[in-house]
Amino acid sequence: MKERLKEIKNEALEQIQSAADEKKLQDVRVYFLGKKGQITEVLKGMGKLSKEERPVIGQLANEVRDEITEALESKQTKLEQAALEQQLKEESIDVTLPGRPVQAGGPHLLRNVIRNIEDLFTSMGYAVAEGPEVETDFYNFESLNLPKNHPARDMQDTFFITEELLMRTQTSPVQARTLRKHEGQGPVKIICPGKVYRRDTDDATHSHQFTQIEGLYVDENIRMSDLKGTLNTFAKHMFGEDRAIRLRPSFFPFTEPSVEMDISCKICHGEGCSVCKGSGWIEILGAGMVHPNVLEMAGFDSKKYSGFAFGMGPERIAMLKYGVEDIRHFYTNDVRFLKQFHGV
C-alpha cells in the first residue's frame, strides 16, 4: 500500500503539472481526491492491515493527500493568473483616448425670452411679482372692472373649479393683489410673469395653457407718454434699434384709454409683405392707463394716483423674434427643435 500511495502521488503531481486549464485541473482533483478517487480506493483496504500498520498507512495517506492538495492550489493560482493576464491583454483599454463628450442641455427658449424681459424691466426699477394660478373670481375678474355677467368675460373663457375658483386667465390678478397690499400708497412698479389658462382649441397660434408677462406702474403724475416711452424701450431691446412702434386705440375693461401696440415688420421694414399681411405692422401686445375703478377698488385715490399697465405673451415674442411658426413647438419637447436655440 505504501508503494501504491507513492505511485498515486507521483502520478497526481505529474498530471497537475501538465494541466493546461482549470477544467483539466478539476478533473485531476476529482480523479485523485474525490469520493471515488484513487486515495479513497487505497484506504478501503486498510481493514486488512494489522493494528500496527494502520496508523502508518493512514499518516502516509494524509501526507499524500495534503501534498496533492497543495500542488492543486498552487496550479490553480497559476492558471487564474495566466487567465487574468490573457484577459487584460485581449481587453486592454487605451487610456490615452479622449473621453466621449457629454451632451449638455440648455434653458428652454421661452425661459430665455422671459428672463430677457425680466432683466430689462428689473433694470428699469420694476420688481418681479408672482401669484397663485388657481385664482378667485374676484381677483381674476371683479377687481379688474369685470363684474359678473360682463360681456368682456367671454373673451377669457376659462376652466372653472367651482363657481368662485378658476384657473387664472391672465396674470392681472397679481397686479390687483399687489395694489391691495400697498393700501393706497404708491409707487407700485411690478412685472408679473407666469402661466395662464383659457379654454382655447390648440392650433398653430392658440394654446389652452401659455405664459404671460404683465406690467404695472402706479404713482403720481403717470402719463400716457410714460407708457409709450416704456414700450418703445422694450421693442428696441427685444427686436432691434431700428424697430418703430405705433399705438392703436382699443378696449380693455381694466384700462382707459386702452391701446394695442404694433411693431414695424422686420421683413419689409414697413413696406408691406405676407408676414405683416401687407400692413407693414405686427401686433405685439395690449396696454393702457389703469382704469380709475381698478385703482379705487384697490384702495387708491384715482384723483391723486394714475398708472399704466401692459400685457404680452412670451410665446408670441419668441415666435416673432426667432421665426417660430407654431406655438405647439414650445410644448412638445422635440429636442430637434429645442437644440436650435441653445445659447440664444
CSV table of C-alpha atoms in Angstrom, one decimal:
chain,number,residue,atom,x,y,z
A,1,MET,CA,0.0,0.0,0.0
A,2,LYS,CA,2.9,2.3,0.6
A,3,GLU,CA,4.1,1.7,-2.9
A,4,ARG,CA,0.7,2.4,-4.3
A,5,LEU,CA,0.4,5.7,-2.4
A,6,LYS,CA,3.8,6.8,-3.7
A,7,GLU,CA,2.7,5.9,-7.2
A,8,ILE,CA,-0.6,7.9,-6.8
A,9,LYS,CA,1.4,10.9,-5.5
A,10,ASN,CA,3.8,10.9,-8.4
A,11,GLU,CA,1.1,10.4,-11.0
A,12,ALA,CA,-1.0,13.1,-9.5
A,13,LEU,CA,1.9,15.6,-9.4
A,14,GLU,CA,2.7,14.8,-13.0
A,15,GLN,CA,-0.9,15.4,-14.2
A,16,ILE,CA,-1.2,18.6,-12.1
A,17,GLN,CA,1.9,19.9,-13.7
A,18,SER,CA,0.7,19.2,-17.2
A,19,ALA,CA,-2.9,20.5,-16.7
A,20,ALA,CA,-3.4,23.3,-19.3
A,21,ASP,CA,-6.6,24.8,-17.9
A,22,GLU,CA,-8.9,24.9,-14.9
A,23,LYS,CA,-11.2,22.2,-16.3
A,24,LYS,CA,-8.4,19.7,-16.7
A,25,LEU,CA,-7.2,20.6,-13.2
A,26,GLN,CA,-10.6,19.9,-11.8
A,27,ASP,CA,-10.7,16.5,-13.5
A,28,VAL,CA,-7.3,15.7,-11.8
A,29,ARG,CA,-8.7,16.7,-8.4
A,30,VAL,CA,-11.8,14.5,-8.7
A,31,TYR,CA,-9.8,11.5,-10.0
A,32,PHE,CA,-7.3,11.5,-7.1
A,33,LEU,CA,-9.2,13.2,-4.2
A,34,GLY,CA,-12.9,12.6,-5.0
A,35,LYS,CA,-15.2,10.3,-3.1
A,36,LYS,CA,-14.4,7.5,-5.6
A,37,GLY,CA,-10.8,8.8,-6.2
A,38,GLN,CA,-7.5,6.8,-6.0
A,39,ILE,CA,-6.7,7.6,-2.4
A,40,THR,CA,-10.1,6.6,-1.3
A,41,GLU,CA,-9.8,3.3,-3.0
A,42,VAL,CA,-6.4,2.6,-1.3
A,43,LEU,CA,-7.9,3.5,2.1
A,44,LYS,CA,-10.7,1.0,1.6
A,45,GLY,CA,-8.1,-1.8,2.0
A,46,MET,CA,-6.9,-0.7,5.4
A,47,GLY,CA,-9.3,-3.2,7.1
A,48,LYS,CA,-6.9,-6.0,6.0
A,49,LEU,CA,-3.9,-4.4,7.7
A,50,SER,CA,-2.7,-5.1,11.2
A,51,LYS,CA,-3.2,-2.7,14.1
A,52,GLU,CA,0.4,-1.6,13.9
A,53,GLU,CA,0.3,-0.9,10.1
A,54,ARG,CA,-3.0,1.1,10.1
A,55,PRO,CA,-1.6,4.3,11.7
A,56,VAL,CA,1.5,4.2,9.5
A,57,ILE,CA,-0.6,3.9,6.3
A,58,GLY,CA,-3.2,6.4,7.5
A,59,GLN,CA,-0.5,9.0,8.2
A,60,LEU,CA,1.1,8.4,4.8
A,61,ALA,CA,-2.2,8.7,3.0
A,62,ASN,CA,-2.9,12.1,4.7
A,63,GLU,CA,0.6,13.3,3.7
A,64,VAL,CA,0.0,12.3,0.1
A,65,ARG,CA,-3.5,13.9,0.1
A,66,ASP,CA,-2.0,17.2,1.6
A,67,GLU,CA,0.8,17.3,-0.9
A,68,ILE,CA,-1.6,16.7,-3.8
A,69,THR,CA,-4.0,19.4,-2.4
A,70,GLU,CA,-1.1,21.9,-2.1
A,71,ALA,CA,0.0,21.2,-5.6
A,72,LEU,CA,-3.6,21.6,-6.9
A,73,GLU,CA,-3.9,25.0,-5.2
A,74,SER,CA,-0.6,26.2,-6.5
A,75,LYS,CA,-1.5,25.2,-10.0
A,76,GLN,CA,-5.0,26.8,-9.6
A,77,THR,CA,-3.4,30.1,-8.7
A,78,LYS,CA,-1.0,30.0,-11.7
A,79,LEU,CA,-3.9,29.2,-14.1
A,80,GLU,CA,-6.0,32.0,-12.7
A,81,GLN,CA,-3.2,34.5,-13.0
A,82,ALA,CA,-2.5,33.4,-16.6
A,83,ALA,CA,-6.2,33.7,-17.5
A,84,LEU,CA,-6.3,37.2,-16.0
A,85,GLU,CA,-3.2,38.3,-17.9
A,86,GLN,CA,-4.7,36.9,-21.1
A,87,GLN,CA,-8.0,38.8,-20.5
A,88,LEU,CA,-6.2,42.0,-19.8
A,89,LYS,CA,-4.2,41.6,-22.9
A,90,GLU,CA,-7.3,40.9,-25.0
A,91,GLU,CA,-9.5,43.6,-23.3
A,92,SER,CA,-6.9,46.3,-22.9
A,93,ILE,CA,-8.2,49.9,-22.7
A,94,ASP,CA,-6.2,52.7,-24.3
A,95,VAL,CA,-6.5,55.4,-21.6
A,96,THR,CA,-4.9,57.9,-23.9
A,97,LEU,CA,-8.1,58.1,-26.0
A,98,PRO,CA,-10.1,61.3,-25.5
A,99,GLY,CA,-13.3,60.9,-23.5
A,100,ARG,CA,-16.7,60.9,-25.1
A,101,PRO,CA,-18.2,64.4,-24.9
A,102,VAL,CA,-21.3,64.7,-22.7
A,103,GLN,CA,-24.2,66.5,-24.4
A,104,ALA,CA,-25.2,69.4,-22.2
A,105,GLY,CA,-28.7,70.8,-22.3
A,106,GLY,CA,-29.7,74.4,-22.0
A,107,PRO,CA,-32.6,76.6,-20.9
A,108,HIS,CA,-35.8,76.4,-22.8
A,109,LEU,CA,-36.4,79.1,-25.5
A,110,LEU,CA,-39.4,80.5,-23.6
A,111,ARG,CA,-37.3,80.6,-20.3
A,112,ASN,CA,-34.7,82.6,-22.1
A,113,VAL,CA,-37.2,85.1,-23.5
A,114,ILE,CA,-38.9,85.5,-20.1
A,115,ARG,CA,-35.5,86.0,-18.4
A,116,ASN,CA,-34.5,88.6,-21.1
A,117,ILE,CA,-37.8,90.6,-20.5
A,118,GLU,CA,-37.3,90.3,-16.7
A,119,ASP,CA,-33.8,91.6,-16.9
A,120,LEU,CA,-34.9,94.6,-19.0
A,121,PHE,CA,-37.6,95.7,-16.6
A,122,THR,CA,-35.8,95.0,-13.4
A,123,SER,CA,-33.0,97.2,-14.8
A,124,MET,CA,-35.7,99.9,-15.1
A,125,GLY,CA,-36.7,99.6,-11.5
A,126,TYR,CA,-39.5,97.0,-11.7
A,127,ALA,CA,-39.9,94.2,-9.2
A,128,VAL,CA,-41.0,90.7,-10.2
A,129,ALA,CA,-44.3,89.7,-8.5
A,130,GLU,CA,-45.9,86.3,-8.6
A,131,GLY,CA,-49.3,84.9,-7.5
A,132,PRO,CA,-51.4,81.7,-7.5
A,133,GLU,CA,-52.5,80.0,-10.7
A,134,VAL,CA,-55.7,78.8,-9.1
A,135,GLU,CA,-57.4,82.2,-8.6
A,136,THR,CA,-60.7,83.6,-7.2
A,137,ASP,CA,-63.3,85.1,-9.5
A,138,PHE,CA,-63.0,88.3,-7.6
A,139,TYR,CA,-59.3,88.8,-8.3
A,140,ASN,CA,-59.4,87.4,-11.8
A,141,PHE,CA,-62.4,89.4,-13.0
A,142,GLU,CA,-64.3,91.7,-10.5
A,143,SER,CA,-61.3,93.6,-9.1
A,144,LEU,CA,-60.3,94.3,-12.7
A,145,ASN,CA,-63.5,96.1,-13.6
A,146,LEU,CA,-65.2,92.9,-14.9
A,147,PRO,CA,-68.3,92.3,-12.8
A,148,LYS,CA,-70.3,89.1,-13.2
A,149,ASN,CA,-72.1,88.7,-16.5
A,150,HIS,CA,-69.9,91.4,-18.1
A,151,PRO,CA,-69.7,90.5,-21.9
A,152,ALA,CA,-65.9,91.0,-21.9
A,153,ARG,CA,-65.6,87.9,-19.9
A,154,ASP,CA,-66.5,85.8,-22.9
A,155,MET,CA,-63.0,86.6,-24.4
A,156,GLN,CA,-61.4,84.9,-21.4
A,157,ASP,CA,-63.5,81.7,-21.2
A,158,THR,CA,-61.5,79.5,-18.8
A,159,PHE,CA,-61.5,76.4,-16.6
A,160,PHE,CA,-63.7,76.8,-13.5
A,161,ILE,CA,-63.1,74.6,-10.5
A,162,THR,CA,-66.1,76.0,-8.5
A,163,GLU,CA,-68.3,79.0,-9.1
A,164,GLU,CA,-65.7,81.1,-7.3
A,165,LEU,CA,-62.4,79.3,-8.1
A,166,LEU,CA,-60.8,79.1,-11.6
A,167,MET,CA,-57.5,78.7,-13.4
A,168,ARG,CA,-56.4,82.3,-14.0
A,169,THR,CA,-56.9,83.7,-17.5
A,170,GLN,CA,-54.2,86.4,-17.1
A,171,THR,CA,-51.5,87.5,-14.6
A,172,SER,CA,-53.5,90.7,-13.9
A,173,PRO,CA,-54.8,89.2,-10.5
A,174,VAL,CA,-51.2,89.5,-9.3
A,175,GLN,CA,-51.5,93.3,-10.0
A,176,ALA,CA,-54.7,93.5,-8.1
A,177,ARG,CA,-53.3,91.6,-5.1
A,178,THR,CA,-50.2,93.8,-5.1
A,179,LEU,CA,-52.2,97.0,-5.3
A,180,ARG,CA,-54.2,95.9,-2.2
A,181,LYS,CA,-51.0,95.1,-0.3
A,182,HIS,CA,-49.9,98.7,-0.8
A,183,GLU,CA,-53.0,100.0,0.9
A,184,GLY,CA,-53.4,103.0,-1.3
A,185,GLN,CA,-49.8,104.1,-1.1
A,186,GLY,CA,-47.6,104.4,-4.3
A,187,PRO,CA,-45.5,103.9,-6.1
A,188,VAL,CA,-46.2,100.3,-7.3
A,189,LYS,CA,-43.9,99.2,-10.1
A,190,ILE,CA,-44.0,95.5,-11.0
A,191,ILE,CA,-44.0,92.9,-13.7
A,192,CYS,CA,-45.9,89.6,-13.3
A,193,PRO,CA,-44.7,86.6,-15.3
A,194,GLY,CA,-46.4,83.2,-15.1
A,195,LYS,CA,-48.7,80.6,-16.7
A,196,VAL,CA,-52.3,81.3,-17.6
A,197,TYR,CA,-55.2,79.2,-18.9
A,198,ARG,CA,-58.0,79.7,-21.3
A,199,ARG,CA,-60.5,77.3,-23.0
A,200,ASP,CA,-58.9,77.6,-26.4
A,201,THR,CA,-58.6,74.9,-29.1
A,202,ASP,CA,-54.9,74.2,-29.6
A,203,ASP,CA,-53.7,75.2,-33.0
A,204,ALA,CA,-50.7,77.0,-34.5
A,205,THR,CA,-51.4,80.2,-32.7
A,206,HIS,CA,-53.5,79.2,-29.7
A,207,SER,CA,-53.0,77.0,-26.6
A,208,HIS,CA,-55.1,76.2,-23.6
A,209,GLN,CA,-52.0,77.0,-21.5
A,210,PHE,CA,-49.5,79.7,-22.2
A,211,THR,CA,-47.3,82.2,-20.5
A,212,GLN,CA,-47.9,85.9,-20.0
A,213,ILE,CA,-46.0,88.9,-18.6
A,214,GLU,CA,-47.9,91.9,-17.4
A,215,GLY,CA,-46.5,95.2,-16.1
A,216,LEU,CA,-47.9,97.8,-13.8
A,217,TYR,CA,-46.7,101.2,-12.8
A,218,VAL,CA,-48.8,103.3,-10.4
A,219,ASP,CA,-47.7,106.6,-9.0
A,220,GLU,CA,-48.5,110.3,-9.0
A,221,ASN,CA,-48.5,112.0,-12.4
A,222,ILE,CA,-48.0,108.9,-14.6
A,223,ARG,CA,-49.0,109.8,-18.2
A,224,MET,CA,-49.6,108.0,-21.5
A,225,SER,CA,-46.3,109.3,-22.7
A,226,ASP,CA,-44.6,107.3,-19.9
A,227,LEU,CA,-46.3,104.2,-21.2
A,228,LYS,CA,-45.2,104.9,-24.8
A,229,GLY,CA,-41.6,105.5,-23.8
A,230,THR,CA,-41.5,102.3,-21.8
A,231,LEU,CA,-43.0,100.2,-24.6
A,232,ASN,CA,-40.6,101.8,-27.1
A,233,THR,CA,-37.7,100.9,-25.0
A,234,PHE,CA,-39.0,97.3,-24.7
A,235,ALA,CA,-39.5,97.0,-28.5
A,236,LYS,CA,-36.0,98.2,-29.4
A,237,HIS,CA,-34.5,95.9,-26.7
A,238,MET,CA,-36.2,92.8,-27.9
A,239,PHE,CA,-36.3,93.4,-31.7
A,240,GLY,CA,-33.6,95.9,-32.5
A,241,GLU,CA,-32.9,99.6,-32.5
A,242,ASP,CA,-34.4,100.0,-36.0
A,243,ARG,CA,-37.9,98.9,-35.0
A,244,ALA,CA,-40.7,101.5,-34.8
A,245,ILE,CA,-43.9,101.2,-32.7
A,246,ARG,CA,-47.4,102.5,-33.1
A,247,LEU,CA,-50.3,102.6,-30.7
A,248,ARG,CA,-53.8,101.9,-31.9
A,249,PRO,CA,-57.0,102.6,-29.9
A,250,SER,CA,-58.5,99.5,-28.4
A,251,PHE,CA,-60.7,98.3,-25.4
A,252,PHE,CA,-59.8,96.5,-22.2
A,253,PRO,CA,-62.1,96.8,-19.2
A,254,PHE,CA,-59.3,97.4,-16.8
A,255,THR,CA,-57.6,100.3,-18.7
A,256,GLU,CA,-58.9,103.6,-20.1
A,257,PRO,CA,-57.8,104.7,-22.6
A,258,SER,CA,-56.6,101.3,-24.0
A,259,VAL,CA,-54.2,100.7,-26.9
A,260,GLU,CA,-52.8,97.8,-29.0
A,261,MET,CA,-49.1,98.2,-29.7
A,262,ASP,CA,-47.7,97.2,-33.1
A,263,ILE,CA,-44.0,97.0,-34.2
A,264,SER,CA,-42.8,97.6,-37.7
A,265,CYS,CA,-42.3,94.4,-39.7
A,266,LYS,CA,-38.7,93.3,-39.7
A,267,ILE,CA,-39.1,91.6,-43.1
A,268,CYS,CA,-40.4,94.5,-45.2
A,269,HIS,CA,-39.5,97.4,-42.8
A,270,GLY,CA,-43.0,98.8,-43.1
A,271,GLU,CA,-43.5,98.4,-46.8
A,272,GLY,CA,-45.9,95.6,-46.6
A,273,CYS,CA,-45.4,91.8,-47.1
A,274,SER,CA,-47.1,88.4,-46.4
A,275,VAL,CA,-45.7,88.3,-42.9
A,276,CYS,CA,-47.4,91.5,-41.8
A,277,LYS,CA,-50.4,90.9,-44.2
A,278,GLY,CA,-49.5,94.0,-46.3
A,279,SER,CA,-49.8,96.4,-43.4
A,280,GLY,CA,-46.2,96.9,-42.5
A,281,TRP,CA,-47.0,96.4,-38.8
A,282,ILE,CA,-47.3,93.4,-36.5
A,283,GLU,CA,-49.4,93.4,-33.3
A,284,ILE,CA,-47.4,92.6,-30.3
A,285,LEU,CA,-49.2,93.5,-27.0
A,286,GLY,CA,-52.0,95.4,-25.3
A,287,ALA,CA,-51.7,98.2,-22.9
A,288,GLY,CA,-53.4,101.3,-21.4
A,289,MET,CA,-53.8,103.6,-18.5
A,290,VAL,CA,-55.2,101.9,-15.4
A,291,HIS,CA,-58.9,102.4,-15.1
A,292,PRO,CA,-59.9,104.6,-12.2
A,293,ASN,CA,-62.4,101.9,-11.0
A,294,VAL,CA,-59.5,99.4,-10.6
A,295,LEU,CA,-57.5,101.9,-8.6
A,296,GLU,CA,-60.5,102.8,-6.3
A,297,MET,CA,-61.3,99.1,-5.7
A,298,ALA,CA,-57.7,98.6,-4.6
A,299,GLY,CA,-57.8,101.5,-2.2
A,300,PHE,CA,-56.0,104.1,-4.3
A,301,ASP,CA,-57.3,107.7,-4.7
A,302,SER,CA,-57.8,107.9,-8.5
A,303,LYS,CA,-57.6,111.7,-8.4
A,304,LYS,CA,-54.1,111.5,-6.9
A,305,TYR,CA,-52.7,108.4,-8.5
A,306,SER,CA,-52.6,107.3,-12.1
A,307,GLY,CA,-50.8,104.4,-13.8
A,308,PHE,CA,-50.3,102.3,-16.8
A,309,ALA,CA,-50.4,98.6,-17.4
A,310,PHE,CA,-49.4,96.3,-20.3
A,311,GLY,CA,-49.5,92.6,-21.1
A,312,MET,CA,-47.6,90.4,-23.5
A,313,GLY,CA,-47.2,86.8,-24.4
A,314,PRO,CA,-43.6,85.4,-24.4
A,315,GLU,CA,-44.7,82.8,-26.9
A,316,ARG,CA,-45.7,85.5,-29.4
A,317,ILE,CA,-42.5,87.4,-28.7
A,318,ALA,CA,-40.4,84.3,-29.3
A,319,MET,CA,-42.3,83.4,-32.5
A,320,LEU,CA,-41.8,86.8,-34.0
A,321,LYS,CA,-38.2,87.2,-32.8
A,322,TYR,CA,-37.0,83.7,-33.9
A,323,GLY,CA,-39.4,82.8,-36.7
A,324,VAL,CA,-41.2,80.0,-34.9
A,325,GLU,CA,-44.4,79.3,-37.0
A,326,ASP,CA,-46.3,77.0,-34.5
A,327,ILE,CA,-46.9,77.7,-30.8
A,328,ARG,CA,-47.1,74.0,-30.1
A,329,HIS,CA,-43.4,73.6,-30.8
A,330,PHE,CA,-42.7,75.2,-27.4
A,331,TYR,CA,-44.6,72.4,-25.5
A,332,THR,CA,-44.0,69.1,-27.5
A,333,ASN,CA,-40.4,68.8,-26.2
A,334,ASP,CA,-39.0,67.9,-29.5
A,335,VAL,CA,-35.2,68.0,-28.9
A,336,ARG,CA,-34.6,68.7,-32.6
A,337,PHE,CA,-36.5,72.0,-32.2
A,338,LEU,CA,-35.1,73.0,-28.8
A,339,LYS,CA,-31.5,72.4,-29.8
A,340,GLN,CA,-31.7,75.1,-32.4
A,341,PHE,CA,-32.0,77.7,-29.7
A,342,HIS,CA,-29.3,76.7,-27.3
A,343,GLY,CA,-27.2,79.7,-26.4
A,344,VAL,CA,-29.6,82.3,-27.9
